[in-house]
GROMACS .gro file of C-alpha atoms in nm:
model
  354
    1UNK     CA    1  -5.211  -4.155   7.056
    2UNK     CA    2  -5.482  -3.905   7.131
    3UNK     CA    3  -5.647  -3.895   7.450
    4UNK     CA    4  -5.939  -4.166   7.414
    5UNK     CA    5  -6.276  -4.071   7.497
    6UNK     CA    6  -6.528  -4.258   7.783
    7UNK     CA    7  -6.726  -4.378   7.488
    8UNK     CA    8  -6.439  -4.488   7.310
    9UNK     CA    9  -6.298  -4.661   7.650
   10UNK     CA   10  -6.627  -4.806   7.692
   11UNK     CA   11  -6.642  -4.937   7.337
   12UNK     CA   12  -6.314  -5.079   7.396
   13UNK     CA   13  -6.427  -5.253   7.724
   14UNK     CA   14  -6.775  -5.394   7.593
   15UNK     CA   15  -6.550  -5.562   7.268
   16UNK     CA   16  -6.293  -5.697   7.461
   17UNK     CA   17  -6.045  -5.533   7.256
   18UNK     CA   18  -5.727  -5.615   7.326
   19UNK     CA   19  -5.548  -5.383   7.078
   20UNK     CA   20  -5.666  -5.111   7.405
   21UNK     CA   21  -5.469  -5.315   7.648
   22UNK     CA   22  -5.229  -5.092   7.804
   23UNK     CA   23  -5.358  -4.757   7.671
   24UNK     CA   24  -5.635  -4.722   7.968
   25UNK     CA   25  -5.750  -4.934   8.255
   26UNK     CA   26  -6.099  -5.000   8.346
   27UNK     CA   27  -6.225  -5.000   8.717
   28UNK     CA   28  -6.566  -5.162   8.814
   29UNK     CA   29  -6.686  -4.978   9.147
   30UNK     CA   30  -6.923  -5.273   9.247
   31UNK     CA   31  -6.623  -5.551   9.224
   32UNK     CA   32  -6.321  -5.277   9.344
   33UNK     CA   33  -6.141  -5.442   9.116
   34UNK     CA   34  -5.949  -5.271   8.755
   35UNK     CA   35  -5.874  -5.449   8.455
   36UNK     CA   36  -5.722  -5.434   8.121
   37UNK     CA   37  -5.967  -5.355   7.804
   38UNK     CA   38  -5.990  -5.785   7.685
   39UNK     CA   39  -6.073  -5.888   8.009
   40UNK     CA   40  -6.297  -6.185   8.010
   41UNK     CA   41  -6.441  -6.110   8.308
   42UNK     CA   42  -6.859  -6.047   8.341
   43UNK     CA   43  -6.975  -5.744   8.145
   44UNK     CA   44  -7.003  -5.457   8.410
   45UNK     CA   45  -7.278  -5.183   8.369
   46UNK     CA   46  -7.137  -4.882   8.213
   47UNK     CA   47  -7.236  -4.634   8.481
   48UNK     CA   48  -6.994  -4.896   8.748
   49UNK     CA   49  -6.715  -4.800   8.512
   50UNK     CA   50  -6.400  -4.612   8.608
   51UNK     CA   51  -6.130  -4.537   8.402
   52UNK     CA   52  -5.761  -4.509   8.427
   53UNK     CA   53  -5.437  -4.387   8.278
   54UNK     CA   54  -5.217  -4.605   8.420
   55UNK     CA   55  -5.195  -4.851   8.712
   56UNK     CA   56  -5.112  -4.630   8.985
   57UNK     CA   57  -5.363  -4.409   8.865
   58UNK     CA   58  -5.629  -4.689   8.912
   59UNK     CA   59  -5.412  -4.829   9.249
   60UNK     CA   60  -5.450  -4.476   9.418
   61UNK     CA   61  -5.807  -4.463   9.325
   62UNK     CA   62  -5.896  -4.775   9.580
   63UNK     CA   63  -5.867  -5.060   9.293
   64UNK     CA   64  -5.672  -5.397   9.308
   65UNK     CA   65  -5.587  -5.570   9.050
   66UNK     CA   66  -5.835  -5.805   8.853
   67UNK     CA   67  -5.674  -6.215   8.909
   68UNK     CA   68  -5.846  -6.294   8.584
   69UNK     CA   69  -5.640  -6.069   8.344
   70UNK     CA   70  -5.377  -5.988   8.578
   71UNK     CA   71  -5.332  -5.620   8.476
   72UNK     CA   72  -4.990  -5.570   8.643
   73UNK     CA   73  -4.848  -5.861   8.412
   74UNK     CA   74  -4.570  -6.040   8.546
   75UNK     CA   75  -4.406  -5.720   8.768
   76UNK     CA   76  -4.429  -5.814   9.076
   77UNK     CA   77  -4.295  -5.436   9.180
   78UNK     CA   78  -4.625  -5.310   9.253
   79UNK     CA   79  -4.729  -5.611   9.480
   80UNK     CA   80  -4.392  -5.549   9.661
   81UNK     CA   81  -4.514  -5.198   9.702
   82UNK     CA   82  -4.812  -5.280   9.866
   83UNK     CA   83  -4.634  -5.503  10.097
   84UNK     CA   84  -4.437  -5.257  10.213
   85UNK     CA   85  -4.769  -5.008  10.263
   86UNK     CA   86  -4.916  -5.343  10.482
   87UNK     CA   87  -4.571  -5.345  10.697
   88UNK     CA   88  -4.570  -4.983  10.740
   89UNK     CA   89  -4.939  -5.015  10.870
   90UNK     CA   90  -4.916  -5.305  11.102
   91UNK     CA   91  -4.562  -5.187  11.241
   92UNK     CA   92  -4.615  -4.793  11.238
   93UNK     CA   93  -4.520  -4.747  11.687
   94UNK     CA   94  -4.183  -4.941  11.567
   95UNK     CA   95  -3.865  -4.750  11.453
   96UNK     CA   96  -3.802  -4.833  11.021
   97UNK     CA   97  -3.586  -4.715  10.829
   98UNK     CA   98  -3.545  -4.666  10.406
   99UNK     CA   99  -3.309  -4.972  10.406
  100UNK     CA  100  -3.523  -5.177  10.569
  101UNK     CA  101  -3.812  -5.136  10.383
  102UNK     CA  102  -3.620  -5.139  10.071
  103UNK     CA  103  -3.524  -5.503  10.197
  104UNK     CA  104  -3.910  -5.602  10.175
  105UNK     CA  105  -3.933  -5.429   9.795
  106UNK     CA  106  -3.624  -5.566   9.656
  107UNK     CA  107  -3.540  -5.203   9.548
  108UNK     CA  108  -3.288  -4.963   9.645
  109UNK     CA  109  -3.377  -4.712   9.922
  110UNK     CA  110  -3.372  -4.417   9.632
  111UNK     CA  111  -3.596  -4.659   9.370
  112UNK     CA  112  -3.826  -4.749   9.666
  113UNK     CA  113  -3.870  -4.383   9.775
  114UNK     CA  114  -3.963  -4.263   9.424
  115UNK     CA  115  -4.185  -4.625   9.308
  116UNK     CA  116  -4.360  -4.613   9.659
  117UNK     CA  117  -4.414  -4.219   9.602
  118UNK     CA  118  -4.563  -4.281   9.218
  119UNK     CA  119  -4.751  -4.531   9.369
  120UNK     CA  120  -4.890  -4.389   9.674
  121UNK     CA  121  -4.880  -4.025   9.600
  122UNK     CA  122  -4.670  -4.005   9.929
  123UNK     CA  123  -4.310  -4.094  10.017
  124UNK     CA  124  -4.303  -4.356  10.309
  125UNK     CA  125  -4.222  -4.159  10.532
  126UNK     CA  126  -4.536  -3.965  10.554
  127UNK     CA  127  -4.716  -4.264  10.488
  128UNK     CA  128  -4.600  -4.382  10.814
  129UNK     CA  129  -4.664  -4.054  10.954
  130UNK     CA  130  -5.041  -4.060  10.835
  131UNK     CA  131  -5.092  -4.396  10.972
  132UNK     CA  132  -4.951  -4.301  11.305
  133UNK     CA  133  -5.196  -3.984  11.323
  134UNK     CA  134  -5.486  -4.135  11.260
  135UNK     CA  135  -5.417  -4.323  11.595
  136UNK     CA  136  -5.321  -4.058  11.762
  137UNK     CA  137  -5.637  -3.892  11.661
  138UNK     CA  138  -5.855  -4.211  11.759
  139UNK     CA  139  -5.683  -4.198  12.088
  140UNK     CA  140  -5.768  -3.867  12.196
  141UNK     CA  141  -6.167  -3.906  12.037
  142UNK     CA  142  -6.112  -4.197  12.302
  143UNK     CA  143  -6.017  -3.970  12.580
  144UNK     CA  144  -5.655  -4.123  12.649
  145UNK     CA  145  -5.425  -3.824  12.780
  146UNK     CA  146  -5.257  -3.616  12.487
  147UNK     CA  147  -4.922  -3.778  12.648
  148UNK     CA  148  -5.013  -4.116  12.630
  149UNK     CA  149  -5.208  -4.103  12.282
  150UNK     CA  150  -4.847  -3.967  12.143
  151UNK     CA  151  -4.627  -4.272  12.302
  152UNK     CA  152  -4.915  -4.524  12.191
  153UNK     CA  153  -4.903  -4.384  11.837
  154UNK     CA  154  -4.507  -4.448  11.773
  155UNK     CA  155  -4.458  -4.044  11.781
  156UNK     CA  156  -4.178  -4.070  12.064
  157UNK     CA  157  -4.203  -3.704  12.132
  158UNK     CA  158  -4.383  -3.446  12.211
  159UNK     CA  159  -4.225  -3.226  11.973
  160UNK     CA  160  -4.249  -3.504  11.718
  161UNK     CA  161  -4.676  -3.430  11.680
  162UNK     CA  162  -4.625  -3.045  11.676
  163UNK     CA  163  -4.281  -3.014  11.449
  164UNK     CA  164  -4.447  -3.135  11.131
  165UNK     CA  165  -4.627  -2.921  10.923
  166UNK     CA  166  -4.709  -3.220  10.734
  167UNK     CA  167  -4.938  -3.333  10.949
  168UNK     CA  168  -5.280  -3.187  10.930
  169UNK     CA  169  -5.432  -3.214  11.293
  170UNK     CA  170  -5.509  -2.865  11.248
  171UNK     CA  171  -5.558  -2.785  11.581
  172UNK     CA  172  -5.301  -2.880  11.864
  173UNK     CA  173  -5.400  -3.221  12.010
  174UNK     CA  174  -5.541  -3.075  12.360
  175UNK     CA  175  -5.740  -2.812  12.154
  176UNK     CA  176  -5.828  -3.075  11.916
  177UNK     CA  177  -5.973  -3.303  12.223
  178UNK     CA  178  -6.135  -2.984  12.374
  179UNK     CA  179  -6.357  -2.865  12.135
  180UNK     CA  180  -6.076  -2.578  11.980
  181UNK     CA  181  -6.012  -2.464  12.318
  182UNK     CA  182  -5.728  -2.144  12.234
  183UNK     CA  183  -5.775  -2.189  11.878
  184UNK     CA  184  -5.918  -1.919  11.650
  185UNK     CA  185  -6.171  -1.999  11.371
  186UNK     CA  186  -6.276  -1.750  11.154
  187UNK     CA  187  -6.611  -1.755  10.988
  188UNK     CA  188  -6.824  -1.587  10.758
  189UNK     CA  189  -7.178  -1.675  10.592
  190UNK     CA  190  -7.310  -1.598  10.269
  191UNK     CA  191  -7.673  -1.641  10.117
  192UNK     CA  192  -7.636  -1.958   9.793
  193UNK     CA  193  -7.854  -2.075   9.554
  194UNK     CA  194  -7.923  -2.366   9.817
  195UNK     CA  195  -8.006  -2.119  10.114
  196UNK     CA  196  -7.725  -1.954  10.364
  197UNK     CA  197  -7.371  -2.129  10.384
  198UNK     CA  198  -7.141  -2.061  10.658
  199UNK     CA  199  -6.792  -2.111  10.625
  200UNK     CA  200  -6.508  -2.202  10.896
  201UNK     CA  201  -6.167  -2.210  10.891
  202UNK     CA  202  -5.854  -2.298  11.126
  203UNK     CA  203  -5.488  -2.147  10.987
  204UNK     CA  204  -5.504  -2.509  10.855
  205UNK     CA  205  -5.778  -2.477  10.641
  206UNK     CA  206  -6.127  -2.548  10.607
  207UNK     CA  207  -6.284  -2.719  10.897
  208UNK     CA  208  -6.687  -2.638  10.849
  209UNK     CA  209  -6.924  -2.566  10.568
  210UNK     CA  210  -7.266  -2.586  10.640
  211UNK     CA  211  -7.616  -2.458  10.533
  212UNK     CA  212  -7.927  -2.373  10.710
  213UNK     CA  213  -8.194  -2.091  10.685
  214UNK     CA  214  -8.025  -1.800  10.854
  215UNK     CA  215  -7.706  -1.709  10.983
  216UNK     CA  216  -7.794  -1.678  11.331
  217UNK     CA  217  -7.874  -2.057  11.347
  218UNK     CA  218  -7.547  -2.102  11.160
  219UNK     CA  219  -7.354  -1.909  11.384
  220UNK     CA  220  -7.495  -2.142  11.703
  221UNK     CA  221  -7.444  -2.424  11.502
  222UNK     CA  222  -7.096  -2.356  11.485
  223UNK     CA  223  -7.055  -2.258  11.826
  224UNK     CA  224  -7.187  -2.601  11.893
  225UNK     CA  225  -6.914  -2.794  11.694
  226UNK     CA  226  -6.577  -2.572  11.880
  227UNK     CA  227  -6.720  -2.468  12.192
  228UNK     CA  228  -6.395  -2.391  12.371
  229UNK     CA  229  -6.271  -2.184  12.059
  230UNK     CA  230  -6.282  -1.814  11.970
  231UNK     CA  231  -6.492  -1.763  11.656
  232UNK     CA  232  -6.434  -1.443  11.449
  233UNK     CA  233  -6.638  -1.318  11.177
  234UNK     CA  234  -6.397  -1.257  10.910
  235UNK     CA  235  -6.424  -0.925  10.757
  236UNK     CA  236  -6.148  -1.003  10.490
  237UNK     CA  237  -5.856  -0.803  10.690
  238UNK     CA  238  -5.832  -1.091  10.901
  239UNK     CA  239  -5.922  -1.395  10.657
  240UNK     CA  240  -5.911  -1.287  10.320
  241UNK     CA  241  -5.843  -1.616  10.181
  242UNK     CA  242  -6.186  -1.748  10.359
  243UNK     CA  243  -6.401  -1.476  10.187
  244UNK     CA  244  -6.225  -1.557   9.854
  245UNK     CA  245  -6.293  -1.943   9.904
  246UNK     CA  246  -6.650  -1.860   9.998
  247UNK     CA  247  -6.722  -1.641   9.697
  248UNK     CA  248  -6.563  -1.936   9.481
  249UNK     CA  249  -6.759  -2.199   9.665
  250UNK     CA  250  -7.085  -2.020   9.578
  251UNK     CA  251  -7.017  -1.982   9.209
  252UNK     CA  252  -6.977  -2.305   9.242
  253UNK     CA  253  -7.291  -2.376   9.371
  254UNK     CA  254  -7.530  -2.115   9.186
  255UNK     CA  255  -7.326  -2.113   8.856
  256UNK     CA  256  -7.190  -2.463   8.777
  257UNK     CA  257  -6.789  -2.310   8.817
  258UNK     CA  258  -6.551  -2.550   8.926
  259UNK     CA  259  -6.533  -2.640   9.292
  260UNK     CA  260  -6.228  -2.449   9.452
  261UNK     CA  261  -5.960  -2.634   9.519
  262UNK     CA  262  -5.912  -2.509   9.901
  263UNK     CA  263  -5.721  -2.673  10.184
  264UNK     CA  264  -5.906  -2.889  10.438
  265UNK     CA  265  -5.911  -2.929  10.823
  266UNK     CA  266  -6.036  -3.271  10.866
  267UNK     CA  267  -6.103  -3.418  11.160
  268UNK     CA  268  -6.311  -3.796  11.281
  269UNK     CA  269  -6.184  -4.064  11.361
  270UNK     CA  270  -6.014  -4.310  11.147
  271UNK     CA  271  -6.253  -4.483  10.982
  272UNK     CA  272  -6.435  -4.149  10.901
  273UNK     CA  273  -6.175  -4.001  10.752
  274UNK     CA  274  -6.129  -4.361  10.524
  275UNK     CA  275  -6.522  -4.291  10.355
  276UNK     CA  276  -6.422  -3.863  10.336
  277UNK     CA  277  -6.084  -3.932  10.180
  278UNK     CA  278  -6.299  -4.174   9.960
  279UNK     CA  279  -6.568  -3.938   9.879
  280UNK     CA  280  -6.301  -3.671   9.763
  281UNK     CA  281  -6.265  -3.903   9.413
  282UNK     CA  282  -6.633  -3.975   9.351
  283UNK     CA  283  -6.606  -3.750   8.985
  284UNK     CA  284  -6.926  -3.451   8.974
  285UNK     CA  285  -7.199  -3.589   8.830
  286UNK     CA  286  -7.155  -3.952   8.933
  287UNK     CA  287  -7.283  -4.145   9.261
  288UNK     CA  288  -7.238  -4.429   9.428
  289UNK     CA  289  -7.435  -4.598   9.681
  290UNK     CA  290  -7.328  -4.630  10.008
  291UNK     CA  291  -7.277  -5.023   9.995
  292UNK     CA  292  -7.028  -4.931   9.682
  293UNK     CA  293  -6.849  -4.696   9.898
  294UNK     CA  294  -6.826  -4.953  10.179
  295UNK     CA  295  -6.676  -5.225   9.949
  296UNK     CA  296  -6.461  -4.935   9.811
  297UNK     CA  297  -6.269  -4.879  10.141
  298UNK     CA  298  -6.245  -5.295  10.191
  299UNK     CA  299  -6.507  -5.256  10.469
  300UNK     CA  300  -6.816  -5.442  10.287
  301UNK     CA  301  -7.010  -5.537  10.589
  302UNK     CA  302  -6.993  -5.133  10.720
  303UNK     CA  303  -7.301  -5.011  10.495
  304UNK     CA  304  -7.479  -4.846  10.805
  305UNK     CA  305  -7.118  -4.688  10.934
  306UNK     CA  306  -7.057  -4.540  10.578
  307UNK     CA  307  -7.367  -4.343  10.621
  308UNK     CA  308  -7.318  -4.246  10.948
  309UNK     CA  309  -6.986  -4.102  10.819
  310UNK     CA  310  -7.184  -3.937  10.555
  311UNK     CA  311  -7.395  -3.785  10.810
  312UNK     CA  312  -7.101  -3.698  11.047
  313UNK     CA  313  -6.896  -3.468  10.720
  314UNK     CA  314  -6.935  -3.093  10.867
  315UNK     CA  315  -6.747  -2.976  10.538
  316UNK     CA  316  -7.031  -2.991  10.295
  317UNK     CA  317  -7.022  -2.978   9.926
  318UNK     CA  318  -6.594  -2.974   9.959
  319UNK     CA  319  -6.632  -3.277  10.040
  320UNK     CA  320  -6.919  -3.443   9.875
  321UNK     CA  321  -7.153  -3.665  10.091
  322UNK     CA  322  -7.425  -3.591   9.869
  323UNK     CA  323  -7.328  -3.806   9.585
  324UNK     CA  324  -7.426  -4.105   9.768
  325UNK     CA  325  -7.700  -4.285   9.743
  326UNK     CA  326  -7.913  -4.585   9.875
  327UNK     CA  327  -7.882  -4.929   9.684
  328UNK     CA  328  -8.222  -4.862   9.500
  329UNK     CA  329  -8.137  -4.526   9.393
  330UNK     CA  330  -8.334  -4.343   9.676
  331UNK     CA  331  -8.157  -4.018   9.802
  332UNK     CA  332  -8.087  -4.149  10.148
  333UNK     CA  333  -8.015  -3.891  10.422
  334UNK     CA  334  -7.851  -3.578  10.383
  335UNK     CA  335  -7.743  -3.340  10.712
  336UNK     CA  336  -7.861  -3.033  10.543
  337UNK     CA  337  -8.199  -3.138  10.378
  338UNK     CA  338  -8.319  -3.351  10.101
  339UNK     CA  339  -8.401  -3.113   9.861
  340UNK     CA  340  -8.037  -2.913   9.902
  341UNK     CA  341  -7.928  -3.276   9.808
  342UNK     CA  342  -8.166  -3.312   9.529
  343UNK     CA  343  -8.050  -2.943   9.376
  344UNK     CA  344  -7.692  -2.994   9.404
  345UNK     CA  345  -7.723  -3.362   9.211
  346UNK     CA  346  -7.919  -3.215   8.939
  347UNK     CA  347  -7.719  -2.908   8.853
  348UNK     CA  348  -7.417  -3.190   8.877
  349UNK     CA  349  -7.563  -3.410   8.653
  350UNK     CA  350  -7.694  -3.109   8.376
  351UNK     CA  351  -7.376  -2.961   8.408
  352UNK     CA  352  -7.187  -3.369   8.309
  353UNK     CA  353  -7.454  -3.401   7.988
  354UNK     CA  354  -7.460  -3.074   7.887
   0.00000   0.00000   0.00000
């Protein structure tokens, strides 16, 4: 069958037709829940809708399953799944291995490493890992000792934190804790359609993007953020990626081209990086308010915390703070000015309609 349309979806949702059921899967961003096309559940408002491909599609995107429709049928292989996410969580300092938690899923270690991985996008094993970091990286914003952060987060080792290049601290834990003390960021600005950007990056990736009226400010700002690093100004021989990913970042910006797909040195602390990783799937030209994001991440009552994540994100536009709004529609706060905000949510939206 042809790829359906959102107004054909959306047809298909406001009908209740269950001929649809199975080709797509509709999530409702106020509820968190997704459902098949005949649900009988309350009518949603069309701009609340998400749609999905598939369940894991909809499962990776935040959503659980609707208990009115029951969307996953009678396979109980994805609830297993998420069972063995929830053990890996509240067990990740403990030793596990692919046989045990194939025990939990009913599944072979081989079937479990591939359904968790469709599921997850990640195989357990680096789910575990990613749990076990973002502790690690609480503990040091804490100001625990890089040695005992690493035995508190189940990492055993100290070669265990810095063996893994699947683990995106970025910076080594004592730099991380010391403002990028030894580390080298390179940097470079460039004058946008929404005044001058700076750019920063680690050998991880991207770690700041932020605007301002002049580079000078930008520079300080910077210097701020990593006071214990080196900062460069790339000339390209140095950090010719970053001067690529800047030039793509502004056509971005100034002519509607897609956002680069660049890779990103995050850093907060866990909950922050919960509302980022979040923000990274908010589509351009839709919003959401920050009470939707909140109930998004299963943290309903943390409405004021969401924003002061928002307001925390030092990689602007990459990752999109500015798509979120207050409950009554209101722009809210935005760490680079209200009418950058304004500008980057109406090219967005002209760029969706036209």
């Amino acid at each position: 069958m042809p790829k359906l349309s959102d107004n054909e979806m959306k047809q298909a949702v406001e009908q209740r037709d269950a001929s649809f059921n199975g080709l797509f899967y509709y999530g409702v961003i106020t509820t968190g829940v997704f459902c098949l096309p005949s649900c009988s559940t309350k009518s949603a408002n069309p701009e609340n809708l998400r749609f999905f491909v598939d369940i894991e599609s909809a499962m990776r995107a935040g959503f659980r399953p609707c208990k009115r429709c029951n969307p996953t049928g009678q396979d109980k292989r994805i609830n297993n799944l998420i069972d063995v996410a929830r053990y890996i969580e509240n067990n990740a300092e403990d030793k596990m291995t692919l046989a045990q938690l194939s025990n939990i899923a009913g599944l072979s270690p081989s079937r479990l490493q591939r359904s968790f991985k469709d599921l997850f996008g990640v195989s357990p094993k680096h789910y575990k890992d990613a749990v076990r970091m973002q502790k690690f990286k609480r503990s040091l914003k804490n100001g625990d000792g890089v040695t005992d952060a690493i035995y508190s987060s189940g990492f055993g080792s100290i070669s265990r934190v810095y063996g893994d290049a699947t683990r995106n601290i970025g910076m080594t834990p004592k730099a991380y804790r010391a403002g990028g003390k030894d580390e080298i960021i390179h940097y470079a600005c460039r004058d946008t359609a929404i005044g001058c950007m700076i750019m920063a990056a680690t050998d991880k990736g991207v770690c700041s993007v932020q605007f301002g009226d002049d580079s000078d400010s930008l520079v300080a700002l910077l210097s701020d953020e990593f006071p214990n690093a080196e900062l460069v100004h790339s000339m390209a021989q140095n950090a010719p990626e970053l001067d690529n990913w800047m030039i793509a970042l502004d056509k971005h910006i100034s002519q509607g081209a897609p956002k680069p797909d660049v890779p990103l040195d995050i850093r907060g602390t866990a909950f922050q990086f919960k509302v980022w990783q979040f923000l990274l799937s908010i589509k351009e030209g839709d919003v959401m308010s920050y009470g939707e994001v909140a109930e998004q991440i299963g943290r309903p009552k943390a409405v004021r915390a969401v924003g002061t994540a928002c307001g925390k994100n030092r990689i602007g536009i990459l990752i999109p703070c500015h798509r979120v709004l207050r409950s009554n529609g209101e722009l809210g706060g935005y760490r680079w000015g209200l009418e950058r905000k304004r500008i980057l949510l109406d090219k967005e939206r002209t760029k969706r309609e036209s």
